[in-house]
């Protein structure tokens, strides 16, 4: 029943956040040339929320401090790694020590036509890390379609918000999927950082950090491939309100030249500063 409810909820949310996009075709694919992508523009919809502050005595106790620390909501982290395993897409989910076995999440991923071929859990100072190795059920290979990678990300975040509603205020997706939107808004101009460096004789490393939103992974790949830059592999991290992406990119099997680096960086900055529009018209 929980899986069915999660699937229905996800379907409704993805219909609002993704399926309004117009279909386009990129010049070179994300790991596979000729892949089909969607350019997704999602209108920001913040739910109104009022906070009532009740005056309290200025004295505090050690017990109050301990309670405050225990109630602090950790920052959710979702990592999609395309580079560390040649045969599978690696997904890692962290939310302090609050996550269980994530059986509902694994079932939701299976509903996307995926197999979870390996799963493990490890602990460190940042919390409990749930790590999955995922392949496509139809091919047995790692996921190479940016649409499906974004669907994986949104599925995980949607389940996280559903089963841990307190995470909604810590995630940019809380405005789209959650009951309570984030209390803070990230200034895109301030948050956006783009770096491009050579990474060997045949490729460059593109790093992008910006405000998160639905469809961002697909849109980043589209803006890169629209200027004929090939994306070879990558990692996409969701850390609370921010998204951090690393892509290995090349131009005609060579590192990106300085003039093309400037074109790519300016294109990304222009696009990321205007992510919220009524229509998909990119």
GROMACS .gro file of C-alpha atoms in nm:
model
  282
    1UNK     CA    1   0.000   0.000   0.000
    2UNK     CA    2   0.283   0.241   0.089
    3UNK     CA    3   0.453   0.176  -0.245
    4UNK     CA    4   0.128   0.232  -0.433
    5UNK     CA    5   0.063   0.558  -0.253
    6UNK     CA    6   0.422   0.669  -0.318
    7UNK     CA    7   0.390   0.586  -0.686
    8UNK     CA    8   0.062   0.779  -0.716
    9UNK     CA    9   0.206   1.077  -0.535
   10UNK     CA   10   0.518   1.072  -0.747
   11UNK     CA   11   0.314   1.049  -1.065
   12UNK     CA   12   0.118   1.359  -0.971
   13UNK     CA   13   0.429   1.552  -0.875
   14UNK     CA   14   0.626   1.453  -1.183
   15UNK     CA   15   0.330   1.547  -1.400
   16UNK     CA   16   0.345   1.899  -1.259
   17UNK     CA   17   0.724   1.930  -1.249
   18UNK     CA   18   0.838   1.753  -1.564
   19UNK     CA   19   0.577   1.656  -1.819
   20UNK     CA   20   0.497   2.016  -1.920
   21UNK     CA   21   0.831   2.043  -2.097
   22UNK     CA   22   0.858   2.054  -2.474
   23UNK     CA   23   1.043   1.773  -2.648
   24UNK     CA   24   1.374   1.858  -2.809
   25UNK     CA   25   1.667   1.660  -2.947
   26UNK     CA   26   2.024   1.731  -2.843
   27UNK     CA   27   2.315   1.726  -3.082
   28UNK     CA   28   2.514   1.473  -2.880
   29UNK     CA   29   2.387   1.247  -2.605
   30UNK     CA   30   2.458   1.212  -2.238
   31UNK     CA   31   2.694   0.915  -2.256
   32UNK     CA   32   2.508   0.799  -2.572
   33UNK     CA   33   2.502   1.021  -2.879
   34UNK     CA   34   2.159   1.112  -3.003
   35UNK     CA   35   1.988   1.075  -2.666
   36UNK     CA   36   1.651   1.248  -2.636
   37UNK     CA   37   1.621   1.514  -2.366
   38UNK     CA   38   1.361   1.752  -2.232
   39UNK     CA   39   1.425   2.112  -2.142
   40UNK     CA   40   1.236   2.164  -1.821
   41UNK     CA   41   1.142   2.500  -1.683
   42UNK     CA   42   0.960   2.486  -1.351
   43UNK     CA   43   0.773   2.782  -1.215
   44UNK     CA   44   0.861   2.852  -0.854
   45UNK     CA   45   0.560   2.800  -0.632
   46UNK     CA   46   0.622   2.882  -0.269
   47UNK     CA   47   0.351   2.794  -0.024
   48UNK     CA   48   0.272   3.077   0.212
   49UNK     CA   49   0.381   3.004   0.565
   50UNK     CA   50   0.354   3.217   0.871
   51UNK     CA   51   0.573   3.167   1.175
   52UNK     CA   52   0.445   3.270   1.513
   53UNK     CA   53   0.714   3.357   1.764
   54UNK     CA   54   0.616   3.314   2.125
   55UNK     CA   55   0.825   3.513   2.376
   56UNK     CA   56   1.016   3.292   2.615
   57UNK     CA   57   1.215   3.350   2.927
   58UNK     CA   58   1.579   3.427   2.865
   59UNK     CA   59   1.702   3.155   3.097
   60UNK     CA   60   1.796   2.824   2.940
   61UNK     CA   61   1.899   2.486   3.070
   62UNK     CA   62   2.131   2.213   2.955
   63UNK     CA   63   1.824   1.999   2.893
   64UNK     CA   64   1.684   2.261   2.651
   65UNK     CA   65   2.014   2.270   2.461
   66UNK     CA   66   2.026   1.892   2.435
   67UNK     CA   67   1.668   1.881   2.308
   68UNK     CA   68   1.744   2.150   2.049
   69UNK     CA   69   2.045   1.956   1.920
   70UNK     CA   70   1.848   1.631   1.897
   71UNK     CA   71   1.567   1.808   1.707
   72UNK     CA   72   1.801   1.965   1.450
   73UNK     CA   73   1.712   1.837   1.103
   74UNK     CA   74   2.020   1.712   0.913
   75UNK     CA   75   2.088   1.814   0.555
   76UNK     CA   76   1.963   1.550   0.309
   77UNK     CA   77   2.217   1.442   0.048
   78UNK     CA   78   2.144   1.244  -0.269
   79UNK     CA   79   2.439   1.151  -0.492
   80UNK     CA   80   2.409   1.002  -0.841
   81UNK     CA   81   2.751   0.879  -0.955
   82UNK     CA   82   2.815   0.775  -1.314
   83UNK     CA   83   3.193   0.751  -1.295
   84UNK     CA   84   3.301   0.518  -1.016
   85UNK     CA   85   3.151   0.193  -1.152
   86UNK     CA   86   3.176   0.103  -1.523
   87UNK     CA   87   2.876  -0.129  -1.510
   88UNK     CA   88   2.624   0.041  -1.279
   89UNK     CA   89   2.493   0.379  -1.169
   90UNK     CA   90   2.576   0.437  -0.804
   91UNK     CA   91   2.320   0.615  -0.586
   92UNK     CA   92   2.398   0.726  -0.231
   93UNK     CA   93   2.144   0.870   0.014
   94UNK     CA   94   2.224   1.032   0.350
   95UNK     CA   95   1.992   1.198   0.601
   96UNK     CA   96   2.181   1.195   0.927
   97UNK     CA   97   2.102   0.869   1.108
   98UNK     CA   98   1.729   0.877   1.028
   99UNK     CA   99   1.707   0.645   0.726
  100UNK     CA  100   1.599   0.284   0.747
  101UNK     CA  101   1.644   0.011   0.488
  102UNK     CA  102   1.468   0.222   0.219
  103UNK     CA  103   1.270  -0.074   0.086
  104UNK     CA  104   0.999   0.158  -0.046
  105UNK     CA  105   1.258   0.361  -0.232
  106UNK     CA  106   1.409   0.048  -0.388
  107UNK     CA  107   1.063  -0.068  -0.495
  108UNK     CA  108   0.991   0.275  -0.646
  109UNK     CA  109   1.316   0.252  -0.845
  110UNK     CA  110   1.212  -0.091  -0.972
  111UNK     CA  111   0.889   0.068  -1.094
  112UNK     CA  112   1.107   0.290  -1.315
  113UNK     CA  113   1.239  -0.022  -1.492
  114UNK     CA  114   1.557  -0.049  -1.285
  115UNK     CA  115   1.730  -0.326  -1.096
  116UNK     CA  116   1.906  -0.268  -0.765
  117UNK     CA  117   2.195  -0.512  -0.809
  118UNK     CA  118   2.380  -0.424  -0.490
  119UNK     CA  119   2.302  -0.235  -0.171
  120UNK     CA  120   2.507  -0.159   0.136
  121UNK     CA  121   2.508   0.072   0.435
  122UNK     CA  122   2.799   0.238   0.611
  123UNK     CA  123   2.836   0.489   0.891
  124UNK     CA  124   3.068   0.782   0.934
  125UNK     CA  125   3.069   1.116   1.115
  126UNK     CA  126   2.814   1.260   0.869
  127UNK     CA  127   2.559   0.987   0.934
  128UNK     CA  128   2.424   0.669   0.780
  129UNK     CA  129   2.490   0.624   0.409
  130UNK     CA  130   2.262   0.399   0.201
  131UNK     CA  131   2.434   0.306  -0.123
  132UNK     CA  132   2.277   0.130  -0.424
  133UNK     CA  133   2.418   0.002  -0.752
  134UNK     CA  134   2.149   0.039  -1.020
  135UNK     CA  135   2.116  -0.096  -1.374
  136UNK     CA  136   1.843  -0.084  -1.637
  137UNK     CA  137   1.620  -0.389  -1.623
  138UNK     CA  138   1.592  -0.410  -2.003
  139UNK     CA  139   1.964  -0.400  -2.082
  140UNK     CA  140   2.143  -0.483  -1.757
  141UNK     CA  141   2.360  -0.176  -1.813
  142UNK     CA  142   2.410   0.145  -1.619
  143UNK     CA  143   2.165   0.430  -1.673
  144UNK     CA  144   2.278   0.666  -1.951
  145UNK     CA  145   1.959   0.863  -2.021
  146UNK     CA  146   1.946   1.204  -1.849
  147UNK     CA  147   1.567   1.189  -1.831
  148UNK     CA  148   1.581   0.862  -1.639
  149UNK     CA  149   1.863   0.986  -1.417
  150UNK     CA  150   1.651   1.288  -1.322
  151UNK     CA  151   1.352   1.059  -1.262
  152UNK     CA  152   1.570   0.853  -1.026
  153UNK     CA  153   1.671   1.167  -0.839
  154UNK     CA  154   1.316   1.298  -0.809
  155UNK     CA  155   1.184   0.956  -0.706
  156UNK     CA  156   1.435   0.934  -0.423
  157UNK     CA  157   1.367   1.289  -0.306
  158UNK     CA  158   0.991   1.241  -0.327
  159UNK     CA  159   1.011   0.925  -0.114
  160UNK     CA  160   1.242   1.099   0.130
  161UNK     CA  161   0.994   1.384   0.176
  162UNK     CA  162   0.700   1.144   0.202
  163UNK     CA  163   0.850   0.924   0.473
  164UNK     CA  164   1.052   1.199   0.643
  165UNK     CA  165   0.837   1.514   0.610
  166UNK     CA  166   1.086   1.710   0.821
  167UNK     CA  167   1.328   1.694   0.526
  168UNK     CA  168   1.091   1.911   0.319
  169UNK     CA  169   1.220   2.235   0.471
  170UNK     CA  170   1.579   2.130   0.396
  171UNK     CA  171   1.529   2.059   0.027
  172UNK     CA  172   1.460   2.288  -0.267
  173UNK     CA  173   1.217   2.019  -0.387
  174UNK     CA  174   1.013   2.081  -0.073
  175UNK     CA  175   0.847   2.369  -0.261
  176UNK     CA  176   0.729   2.129  -0.533
  177UNK     CA  177   0.682   1.799  -0.350
  178UNK     CA  178   0.655   1.879   0.019
  179UNK     CA  179   0.392   2.015   0.252
  180UNK     CA  180   0.623   2.278   0.400
  181UNK     CA  181   0.856   2.464   0.160
  182UNK     CA  182   1.211   2.564   0.256
  183UNK     CA  183   1.231   2.856   0.493
  184UNK     CA  184   1.522   3.000   0.298
  185UNK     CA  185   1.555   3.094  -0.067
  186UNK     CA  186   1.885   3.053  -0.245
  187UNK     CA  187   1.999   3.348  -0.455
  188UNK     CA  188   2.089   3.189  -0.787
  189UNK     CA  189   2.344   3.459  -0.873
  190UNK     CA  190   2.527   3.410  -0.544
  191UNK     CA  191   2.498   3.030  -0.534
  192UNK     CA  192   2.604   2.961  -0.894
  193UNK     CA  193   2.969   2.869  -0.939
  194UNK     CA  194   3.114   2.726  -1.258
  195UNK     CA  195   3.466   2.589  -1.302
  196UNK     CA  196   3.626   2.418  -1.602
  197UNK     CA  197   3.970   2.255  -1.585
  198UNK     CA  198   4.164   2.016  -1.807
  199UNK     CA  199   4.148   1.660  -1.676
  200UNK     CA  200   4.391   1.462  -1.887
  201UNK     CA  201   4.476   1.466  -2.256
  202UNK     CA  202   4.126   1.391  -2.383
  203UNK     CA  203   3.877   1.565  -2.156
  204UNK     CA  204   3.798   1.851  -1.920
  205UNK     CA  205   3.621   1.856  -1.585
  206UNK     CA  206   3.318   2.086  -1.560
  207UNK     CA  207   3.195   2.166  -1.207
  208UNK     CA  208   2.863   2.343  -1.153
  209UNK     CA  209   2.715   2.444  -0.819
  210UNK     CA  210   2.378   2.619  -0.816
  211UNK     CA  211   2.031   2.636  -0.661
  212UNK     CA  212   1.849   2.306  -0.703
  213UNK     CA  213   1.514   2.262  -0.878
  214UNK     CA  214   1.322   1.990  -1.064
  215UNK     CA  215   1.464   1.909  -1.408
  216UNK     CA  216   1.803   2.066  -1.344
  217UNK     CA  217   2.007   1.760  -1.443
  218UNK     CA  218   1.835   1.730  -1.781
  219UNK     CA  219   1.867   2.101  -1.849
  220UNK     CA  220   2.237   2.109  -1.765
  221UNK     CA  221   2.307   1.825  -2.007
  222UNK     CA  222   2.102   1.996  -2.279
  223UNK     CA  223   2.278   2.332  -2.246
  224UNK     CA  224   2.616   2.156  -2.263
  225UNK     CA  225   2.535   1.939  -2.564
  226UNK     CA  226   2.363   2.225  -2.749
  227UNK     CA  227   2.707   2.378  -2.810
  228UNK     CA  228   2.842   2.042  -2.934
  229UNK     CA  229   3.028   1.955  -2.616
  230UNK     CA  230   3.012   1.582  -2.538
  231UNK     CA  231   2.938   1.462  -2.185
  232UNK     CA  232   3.131   1.144  -2.109
  233UNK     CA  233   3.044   1.078  -1.745
  234UNK     CA  234   2.941   1.268  -1.437
  235UNK     CA  235   2.821   1.294  -1.082
  236UNK     CA  236   2.517   1.489  -0.965
  237UNK     CA  237   2.482   1.568  -0.595
  238UNK     CA  238   2.175   1.712  -0.423
  239UNK     CA  239   2.279   1.870  -0.094
  240UNK     CA  240   1.985   2.039   0.071
  241UNK     CA  241   1.897   2.349  -0.129
  242UNK     CA  242   2.198   2.318  -0.360
  243UNK     CA  243   2.289   2.099  -0.655
  244UNK     CA  244   2.652   2.017  -0.729
  245UNK     CA  245   2.738   1.856  -1.062
  246UNK     CA  246   3.066   1.732  -1.207
  247UNK     CA  247   3.082   1.633  -1.573
  248UNK     CA  248   3.373   1.497  -1.774
  249UNK     CA  249   3.334   1.677  -2.105
  250UNK     CA  250   3.522   1.701  -2.433
  251UNK     CA  251   3.508   1.861  -2.775
  252UNK     CA  252   3.600   1.628  -3.061
  253UNK     CA  253   3.772   1.396  -2.812
  254UNK     CA  254   3.993   1.677  -2.684
  255UNK     CA  255   3.984   1.899  -2.373
  256UNK     CA  256   3.773   2.210  -2.412
  257UNK     CA  257   3.970   2.509  -2.538
  258UNK     CA  258   3.977   2.836  -2.344
  259UNK     CA  259   3.742   3.020  -2.587
  260UNK     CA  260   3.493   2.733  -2.573
  261UNK     CA  261   3.521   2.721  -2.194
  262UNK     CA  262   3.414   3.084  -2.187
  263UNK     CA  263   3.119   3.016  -2.418
  264UNK     CA  264   3.009   2.718  -2.206
  265UNK     CA  265   3.042   2.903  -1.875
  266UNK     CA  266   2.851   3.206  -2.005
  267UNK     CA  267   2.576   2.986  -2.151
  268UNK     CA  268   2.532   2.804  -1.820
  269UNK     CA  269   2.528   3.128  -1.618
  270UNK     CA  270   2.273   3.286  -1.851
  271UNK     CA  271   2.046   2.984  -1.831
  272UNK     CA  272   2.078   2.925  -1.457
  273UNK     CA  273   1.987   3.285  -1.377
  274UNK     CA  274   1.657   3.243  -1.563
  275UNK     CA  275   1.540   2.894  -1.468
  276UNK     CA  276   1.179   2.978  -1.385
  277UNK     CA  277   0.952   3.055  -1.681
  278UNK     CA  278   0.592   2.991  -1.768
  279UNK     CA  279   0.675   2.799  -2.086
  280UNK     CA  280   0.943   2.566  -2.212
  281UNK     CA  281   1.081   2.790  -2.484
  282UNK     CA  282   1.454   2.742  -2.463
   0.00000   0.00000   0.00000
